[in-house]
PDB file of C-alpha atoms and ligand atoms in Angstrom:
ATOM      1  CA  MET A   7     217.539 105.130  44.597  1.00 93.00           C
ATOM      2  CA  LEU A   8     215.486 108.031  43.328  1.00 96.00           C
ATOM      3  CA  ARG A   9     216.979 111.437  44.155  1.00 98.00           C
ATOM      4  CA  ALA A  10     214.924 114.439  43.043  1.00 98.00           C
ATOM      5  CA  ILE A  11     215.248 118.198  42.960  1.00 98.00           C
ATOM      6  CA  TYR A  12     212.351 120.536  43.531  1.00 98.00           C
ATOM      7  CA  PRO A  13     213.699 123.837  42.154  1.00 98.00           C
ATOM      8  CA  GLY A  14     212.308 127.327  42.424  1.00 98.00           C
ATOM      9  CA  SER A  15     212.911 130.923  43.359  1.00 97.00           C
ATOM     10  CA  PHE A  16     210.805 130.571  46.507  1.00 98.00           C
ATOM     11  CA  ASP A  17     210.601 134.361  46.978  1.00 97.00           C
ATOM     12  CA  PRO A  18     209.059 133.497  49.392  1.00 98.00           C
ATOM     13  CA  VAL A  19     208.032 129.866  49.845  1.00 98.00           C
ATOM     14  CA  THR A  20     204.241 129.523  50.135  1.00 98.00           C
ATOM     15  CA  LEU A  21     202.004 126.783  51.528  1.00 98.00           C
ATOM     16  CA  GLY A  22     201.479 125.738  47.892  1.00 97.00           C
ATOM     17  CA  HIS A  23     205.184 124.986  47.567  1.00 98.00           C
ATOM     18  CA  ILE A  24     205.162 123.194  50.938  1.00 98.00           C
ATOM     19  CA  ASP A  25     202.303 120.987  49.728  1.00 97.00           C
ATOM     20  CA  ILE A  26     204.364 119.964  46.662  1.00 97.00           C
ATOM     21  CA  ILE A  27     207.438 119.380  48.870  1.00 98.00           C
ATOM     22  CA  LYS A  28     205.517 117.108  51.279  1.00 98.00           C
ATOM     23  CA  ARG A  29     203.951 115.083  48.499  1.00 98.00           C
ATOM     24  CA  SER A  30     207.260 114.744  46.628  1.00 98.00           C
ATOM     25  CA  TYR A  31     208.939 113.646  49.842  1.00 97.00           C
ATOM     26  CA  ASP A  32     206.516 110.711  50.044  1.00 97.00           C
ATOM     27  CA  ILE A  33     207.291 109.648  46.468  1.00 97.00           C
ATOM     28  CA  VAL A  34     211.071 109.874  46.154  1.00 98.00           C
ATOM     29  CA  ASP A  35     213.906 108.466  48.238  1.00 97.00           C
ATOM     30  CA  GLU A  36     215.800 111.742  48.591  1.00 98.00           C
ATOM     31  CA  LEU A  37     214.551 115.271  48.027  1.00 98.00           C
ATOM     32  CA  ILE A  38     216.669 118.354  47.442  1.00 98.00           C
ATOM     33  CA  VAL A  39     214.956 121.739  47.380  1.00 98.00           C
ATOM     34  CA  GLY A  40     217.044 123.875  45.004  1.00 98.00           C
ATOM     35  CA  VAL A  41     216.802 127.618  45.607  1.00 98.00           C
ATOM     36  CA  LEU A  42     217.712 129.713  42.576  1.00 98.00           C
ATOM     37  CA  ASN A  43     220.199 132.451  43.370  1.00 96.00           C
ATOM     38  CA  ASN A  44     219.501 134.904  40.588  1.00 86.00           C
ATOM     39  CA  ASN A  45     219.954 138.511  41.619  1.00 74.00           C
ATOM     40  CA  ALA A  46     218.850 139.665  38.165  1.00 80.00           C
ATOM     41  CA  LYS A  47     215.324 138.798  39.358  1.00 80.00           C
ATOM     42  CA  MET A  48     215.620 141.356  42.217  1.00 90.00           C
ATOM     43  CA  PRO A  49     214.167 139.102  44.890  1.00 94.00           C
ATOM     44  CA  LEU A  50     212.537 140.563  48.003  1.00 95.00           C
ATOM     45  CA  PHE A  51     214.330 138.009  50.179  1.00 96.00           C
ATOM     46  CA  SER A  52     218.028 137.225  49.839  1.00 95.00           C
ATOM     47  CA  VAL A  53     218.950 133.666  48.923  1.00 96.00           C
ATOM     48  CA  GLU A  54     220.166 133.128  52.506  1.00 97.00           C
ATOM     49  CA  GLU A  55     216.765 134.249  53.860  1.00 97.00           C
ATOM     50  CA  ARG A  56     214.896 132.042  51.380  1.00 98.00           C
ATOM     51  CA  VAL A  57     217.020 129.009  52.289  1.00 98.00           C
ATOM     52  CA  ARG A  58     216.567 129.644  56.017  1.00 98.00           C
ATOM     53  CA  MET A  59     212.764 129.985  55.712  1.00 98.00           C
ATOM     54  CA  LEU A  60     212.565 126.782  53.656  1.00 98.00           C
ATOM     55  CA  LYS A  61     214.714 124.919  56.186  1.00 98.00           C
ATOM     56  CA  GLU A  62     212.495 126.068  59.048  1.00 97.00           C
ATOM     57  CA  ALA A  63     209.328 125.167  57.150  1.00 97.00           C
ATOM     58  CA  THR A  64     210.568 121.666  56.274  1.00 97.00           C
ATOM     59  CA  ASN A  65     212.423 120.742  59.453  1.00 96.00           C
ATOM     60  CA  ALA A  66     209.768 118.143  60.307  1.00 94.00           C
ATOM     61  CA  LEU A  67     210.758 116.180  57.192  1.00 95.00           C
ATOM     62  CA  PRO A  68     214.061 114.463  58.024  1.00 94.00           C
ATOM     63  CA  GLY A  69     216.625 114.183  55.264  1.00 90.00           C
ATOM     64  CA  ILE A  70     215.368 117.022  53.066  1.00 97.00           C
ATOM     65  CA  ARG A  71     218.213 119.220  51.888  1.00 98.00           C
ATOM     66  CA  VAL A  72     217.717 122.869  50.974  1.00 98.00           C
ATOM     67  CA  ILE A  73     220.553 124.036  48.731  1.00 98.00           C
ATOM     68  CA  PRO A  74     221.035 127.288  46.792  1.00 98.00           C
ATOM     69  CA  PHE A  75     222.161 127.069  43.178  1.00 98.00           C
ATOM     70  CA  GLU A  76     223.234 129.357  40.352  1.00 96.00           C
ATOM     71  CA  GLY A  77     223.315 128.732  36.625  1.00 96.00           C
ATOM     72  CA  LEU A  78     221.560 125.945  34.795  1.00 97.00           C
ATOM     73  CA  LEU A  79     219.233 123.612  36.614  1.00 98.00           C
ATOM     74  CA  VAL A  80     220.569 120.609  34.682  1.00 98.00           C
ATOM     75  CA  ASP A  81     224.121 121.402  35.869  1.00 98.00           C
ATOM     76  CA  PHE A  82     222.862 121.520  39.442  1.00 98.00           C
ATOM     77  CA  ALA A  83     221.054 118.204  38.887  1.00 98.00           C
ATOM     78  CA  ARG A  84     224.265 116.635  37.550  1.00 98.00           C
ATOM     79  CA  GLN A  85     226.253 118.000  40.474  1.00 98.00           C
ATOM     80  CA  MET A  86     223.711 116.588  42.935  1.00 98.00           C
ATOM     81  CA  GLU A  87     223.462 113.297  40.982  1.00 98.00           C
ATOM     82  CA  ALA A  88     219.702 113.745  40.781  1.00 98.00           C
ATOM     83  CA  GLY A  89     217.794 112.167  37.894  1.00 97.00           C
ATOM     84  CA  LEU A  90     214.462 113.838  38.500  1.00 98.00           C
ATOM     85  CA  VAL A  91     213.142 117.394  38.637  1.00 98.00           C
ATOM     86  CA  ILE A  92     209.756 117.981  40.227  1.00 98.00           C
ATOM     87  CA  ARG A  93     207.548 120.953  39.417  1.00 98.00           C
ATOM     88  CA  GLY A  94     204.037 121.878  40.491  1.00 97.00           C
ATOM     89  CA  LEU A  95     201.283 122.790  38.063  1.00 97.00           C
ATOM     90  CA  ARG A  96     198.611 125.083  39.452  1.00 95.00           C
ATOM     91  CA  ALA A  97     196.594 125.814  36.352  1.00 91.00           C
ATOM     92  CA  ILE A  98     196.689 125.458  32.594  1.00 91.00           C
ATOM     93  CA  THR A  99     198.507 128.813  32.466  1.00 90.00           C
ATOM     94  CA  ASP A 100     201.542 127.199  34.141  1.00 93.00           C
ATOM     95  CA  PHE A 101     201.619 124.449  31.566  1.00 94.00           C
ATOM     96  CA  GLU A 102     203.150 126.222  28.583  1.00 95.00           C
ATOM     97  CA  TYR A 103     206.096 127.604  30.520  1.00 96.00           C
ATOM     98  CA  GLU A 104     206.670 124.333  32.377  1.00 97.00           C
ATOM     99  CA  LEU A 105     206.479 122.275  29.190  1.00 97.00           C
ATOM    100  CA  GLN A 106     209.026 124.504  27.474  1.00 98.00           C
ATOM    101  CA  MET A 107     211.330 124.370  30.488  1.00 98.00           C
ATOM    102  CA  SER A 108     211.145 120.591  30.863  1.00 98.00           C
ATOM    103  CA  GLN A 109     211.718 120.026  27.140  1.00 98.00           C
ATOM    104  CA  THR A 110     214.709 122.386  27.147  1.00 98.00           C
ATOM    105  CA  ASN A 111     216.158 120.683  30.206  1.00 98.00           C
ATOM    106  CA  HIS A 112     215.657 117.283  28.609  1.00 98.00           C
ATOM    107  CA  LYS A 113     217.441 118.427  25.480  1.00 98.00           C
ATOM    108  CA  LEU A 114     220.329 119.791  27.553  1.00 98.00           C
ATOM    109  CA  GLU A 115     220.532 116.674  29.714  1.00 98.00           C
ATOM    110  CA  PRO A 116     218.537 113.655  28.509  1.00 98.00           C
ATOM    111  CA  SER A 117     219.165 111.736  31.730  1.00 97.00           C
ATOM    112  CA  VAL A 118     217.160 114.280  33.746  1.00 97.00           C
ATOM    113  CA  GLU A 119     213.392 113.761  33.669  1.00 98.00           C
ATOM    114  CA  THR A 120     210.744 116.200  34.891  1.00 98.00           C
ATOM    115  CA  MET A 121     207.721 115.081  36.862  1.00 98.00           C
ATOM    116  CA  PHE A 122     204.709 117.322  37.471  1.00 98.00           C
ATOM    117  CA  LEU A 123     202.477 117.250  40.496  1.00 98.00           C
ATOM    118  CA  THR A 124     199.180 119.081  40.217  1.00 97.00           C
ATOM    119  CA  ALA A 125     198.780 121.654  42.954  1.00 95.00           C
ATOM    120  CA  ASN A 126     196.198 120.978  45.591  1.00 95.00           C
ATOM    121  CA  VAL A 127     193.053 122.984  44.664  1.00 95.00           C
ATOM    122  CA  GLU A 128     193.318 124.678  48.038  1.00 94.00           C
ATOM    123  CA  TYR A 129     196.496 126.403  46.807  1.00 94.00           C
ATOM    124  CA  SER A 130     195.939 126.624  43.068  1.00 93.00           C
ATOM    125  CA  TYR A 131     195.345 130.398  43.184  1.00 94.00           C
ATOM    126  CA  LEU A 132     198.411 131.130  45.300  1.00 96.00           C
ATOM    127  CA  SER A 133     201.625 132.764  44.120  1.00 96.00           C
ATOM    128  CA  SER A 134     204.654 134.356  45.737  1.00 97.00           C
ATOM    129  CA  SER A 135     203.840 137.717  44.090  1.00 96.00           C
ATOM    130  CA  THR A 136     200.306 137.749  45.512  1.00 96.00           C
ATOM    131  CA  VAL A 137     201.644 137.052  48.969  1.00 97.00           C
ATOM    132  CA  LYS A 138     204.235 139.847  48.637  1.00 97.00           C
ATOM    133  CA  GLU A 139     201.514 142.257  47.545  1.00 97.00           C
ATOM    134  CA  ILE A 140     199.336 141.364  50.543  1.00 96.00           C
ATOM    135  CA  ALA A 141     202.308 141.936  52.860  1.00 96.00           C
ATOM    136  CA  ALA A 142     203.250 145.213  51.154  1.00 94.00           C
ATOM    137  CA  PHE A 143     199.788 146.621  51.924  1.00 93.00           C
ATOM    138  CA  GLY A 144     199.922 145.431  55.536  1.00 91.00           C
ATOM    139  CA  GLY A 145     197.624 142.408  55.079  1.00 94.00           C
ATOM    140  CA  ASP A 146     197.878 139.190  57.051  1.00 94.00           C
ATOM    141  CA  THR A 147     199.777 136.523  55.090  1.00 95.00           C
ATOM    142  CA  SER A 148     199.645 133.806  57.748  1.00 95.00           C
ATOM    143  CA  GLN A 149     197.060 131.648  55.952  1.00 96.00           C
ATOM    144  CA  PHE A 150     199.208 131.540  52.789  1.00 97.00           C
ATOM    145  CA  VAL A 151     202.766 130.998  54.010  1.00 98.00           C
ATOM    146  CA  PRO A 152     204.691 129.034  56.642  1.00 98.00           C
ATOM    147  CA  GLU A 153     205.182 130.771  60.001  1.00 97.00           C
ATOM    148  CA  ALA A 154     208.838 131.546  59.250  1.00 97.00           C
ATOM    149  CA  VAL A 155     207.742 133.627  56.252  1.00 98.00           C
ATOM    150  CA  SER A 156     205.028 135.562  58.151  1.00 96.00           C
ATOM    151  CA  LEU A 157     207.607 136.391  60.801  1.00 95.00           C
ATOM    152  CA  ALA A 158     210.086 137.519  58.125  1.00 95.00           C
ATOM    153  CA  PHE A 159     207.439 139.821  56.591  1.00 95.00           C
ATOM    154  CA  ASN A 160     206.749 141.303  60.041  1.00 92.00           C
ATOM    155  CA  GLN A 161     210.469 141.841  60.541  1.00 91.00           C
ATOM    156  CA  LYS A 162     210.817 143.596  57.166  1.00 87.00           C
ATOM    157  CA  LYS A 163     207.866 145.827  58.061  1.00 84.00           C
ATOM    158  CA  LYS A 164     209.465 146.789  61.391  1.00 83.00           C
ATOM    159  CA  GLU A 165     212.748 147.582  59.643  1.00 83.00           C
ATOM    160  CA  SER A 166     211.056 149.755  56.999  1.00 79.00           C
ATOM    161  CA  ASN A 167     209.029 151.603  59.702  1.00 77.00           C
ATOM    162  CA  LYS A 168     212.309 152.361  61.510  1.00 73.00           C
ATOM    163  CA  ASP A 169     213.859 153.719  58.300  1.00 70.00           C
ATOM    164  CA  GLU A 170     210.964 156.142  57.705  1.00 66.00           C
TER     165      GLU A 170
HETATM  166  N1  COA B 219     202.094 126.650  44.848  1.00 83.03           N
HETATM  167  C1  COA B 219     202.130 127.986  44.928  1.00 83.03           C
HETATM  168  N2  COA B 219     202.787 128.756  44.066  1.00 83.03           N
HETATM  169  C2  COA B 219     203.449 128.150  43.087  1.00 83.03           C
HETATM  170  C3  COA B 219     203.458 126.766  42.941  1.00 83.03           C
HETATM  171  C4  COA B 219     202.731 126.003  43.875  1.00 83.03           C
HETATM  172  N3  COA B 219     202.664 124.683  43.821  1.00 83.03           N
HETATM  173  N4  COA B 219     204.185 126.451  41.867  1.00 83.03           N
HETATM  174  C5  COA B 219     204.604 127.603  41.361  1.00 83.03           C
HETATM  175  N5  COA B 219     204.160 128.623  42.090  1.00 83.03           N
HETATM  176  C6  COA B 219     204.351 130.049  41.824  1.00 83.03           C
HETATM  177  C7  COA B 219     205.307 130.725  42.706  1.00 83.03           C
HETATM  178  O1  COA B 219     204.650 131.212  43.832  1.00 83.03           O
HETATM  179  C8  COA B 219     205.861 131.827  41.818  1.00 83.03           C
HETATM  180  O2  COA B 219     204.969 132.900  41.798  1.00 83.03           O
HETATM  181  P1  COA B 219     205.386 134.357  41.251  1.00 83.03           P
HETATM  182  O3  COA B 219     205.514 134.221  39.772  1.00 83.03           O
HETATM  183  O4  COA B 219     204.249 135.159  41.680  1.00 83.03           O
HETATM  184  O5  COA B 219     206.669 134.716  41.925  1.00 83.03           O
HETATM  185  C9  COA B 219     205.848 131.181  40.456  1.00 83.03           C
HETATM  186  O6  COA B 219     204.877 130.177  40.517  1.00 83.03           O
HETATM  187  C10 COA B 219     207.111 130.492  40.076  1.00 83.03           C
HETATM  188  O7  COA B 219     207.949 130.376  41.168  1.00 83.03           O
HETATM  189  P2  COA B 219     208.786 129.160  41.638  1.00 83.03           P
HETATM  190  O8  COA B 219     207.963 127.937  41.813  1.00 83.03           O
HETATM  191  O9  COA B 219     209.533 129.630  42.838  1.00 83.03           O
HETATM  192  O10 COA B 219     209.713 128.835  40.433  1.00 83.03           O
HETATM  193  P3  COA B 219     210.387 129.737  39.359  1.00 83.03           P
HETATM  194  O11 COA B 219     209.523 129.694  38.156  1.00 83.03           O
HETATM  195  O12 COA B 219     210.791 131.053  39.865  1.00 83.03           O
HETATM  196  O13 COA B 219     211.688 128.859  39.199  1.00 83.03           O
HETATM  197  C11 COA B 219     213.359 127.629  37.990  1.00 83.03           C
HETATM  198  C12 COA B 219     212.064 128.407  37.992  1.00 83.03           C
HETATM  199  C13 COA B 219     214.287 127.962  39.134  1.00 83.03           C
HETATM  200  C14 COA B 219     213.018 126.160  38.079  1.00 83.03           C
HETATM  201  C15 COA B 219     213.978 127.973  36.606  1.00 83.03           C
HETATM  202  O14 COA B 219     213.998 129.374  36.460  1.00 83.03           O
HETATM  203  C16 COA B 219     215.369 127.438  36.432  1.00 83.03           C
HETATM  204  O15 COA B 219     215.573 126.267  36.347  1.00 83.03           O
HETATM  205  N6  COA B 219     216.350 128.358  36.391  1.00 83.03           N
HETATM  206  C17 COA B 219     217.729 128.004  36.223  1.00 83.03           C
HETATM  207  C18 COA B 219     218.227 128.379  34.829  1.00 83.03           C
HETATM  208  C19 COA B 219     217.935 127.312  33.821  1.00 83.03           C
HETATM  209  O16 COA B 219     218.299 126.167  33.952  1.00 83.03           O
HETATM  210  N7  COA B 219     217.280 127.722  32.738  1.00 83.03           N
HETATM  211  C20 COA B 219     217.006 126.863  31.626  1.00 83.03           C
HETATM  212  C21 COA B 219     215.743 126.137  31.787  1.00 83.03           C
HETATM  213  S1  COA B 219     214.699 126.491  30.442  1.00 83.03           S
END
């Protein structure tokens, strides 16, 4: 049985991530979406919000688990008894970082392999930062993110308007 982890910060999850999740789901027997809880990165959305949005966006895919993790990815993989890590590659610029990460992970835990899926061209320009910038300037993010994320941006906007 092939159990895989698709890890990320998902701050927030975009349709590019969802595309990788759906395609991974068709390949492996069990998929765990691992959400990095790293407050040093100062995320816009708390880990609880990121997990909730991912769960809502993937609820049509039975059996997917969305689980937060801290620390090393290979330790999380061991804990979950997963032998495969999946990452998306959008462009050549992703490659260097991803290669370094997969080689480091392999050195730390040789039983964990990394598999790369190339991002759909439709989403190859997309990033979580871009989406956050669009939202920060009041733009419409709905064509880039799942509905749960658009709603969360609207909610944050309402809250910040109230505070002003
Ligand atoms: N579609 C759209 N966007 C994508 C994407 C895709 N298919 N793939 C990556 N991205 C974008 C994200 O939107 C995000 O954009 P941003 O930089 O503007 O925020 C960026 O690429 C990366 O985000 P994400 O995919 O969420 O992953 P990450 O790089 O934040 O996560 C971990 C990296 C969690 C896998 C890694 O940091 C990790 O394993 N950490 C644990 C510590 C550890 O084990 N370290 C040792 C390993 S060397």
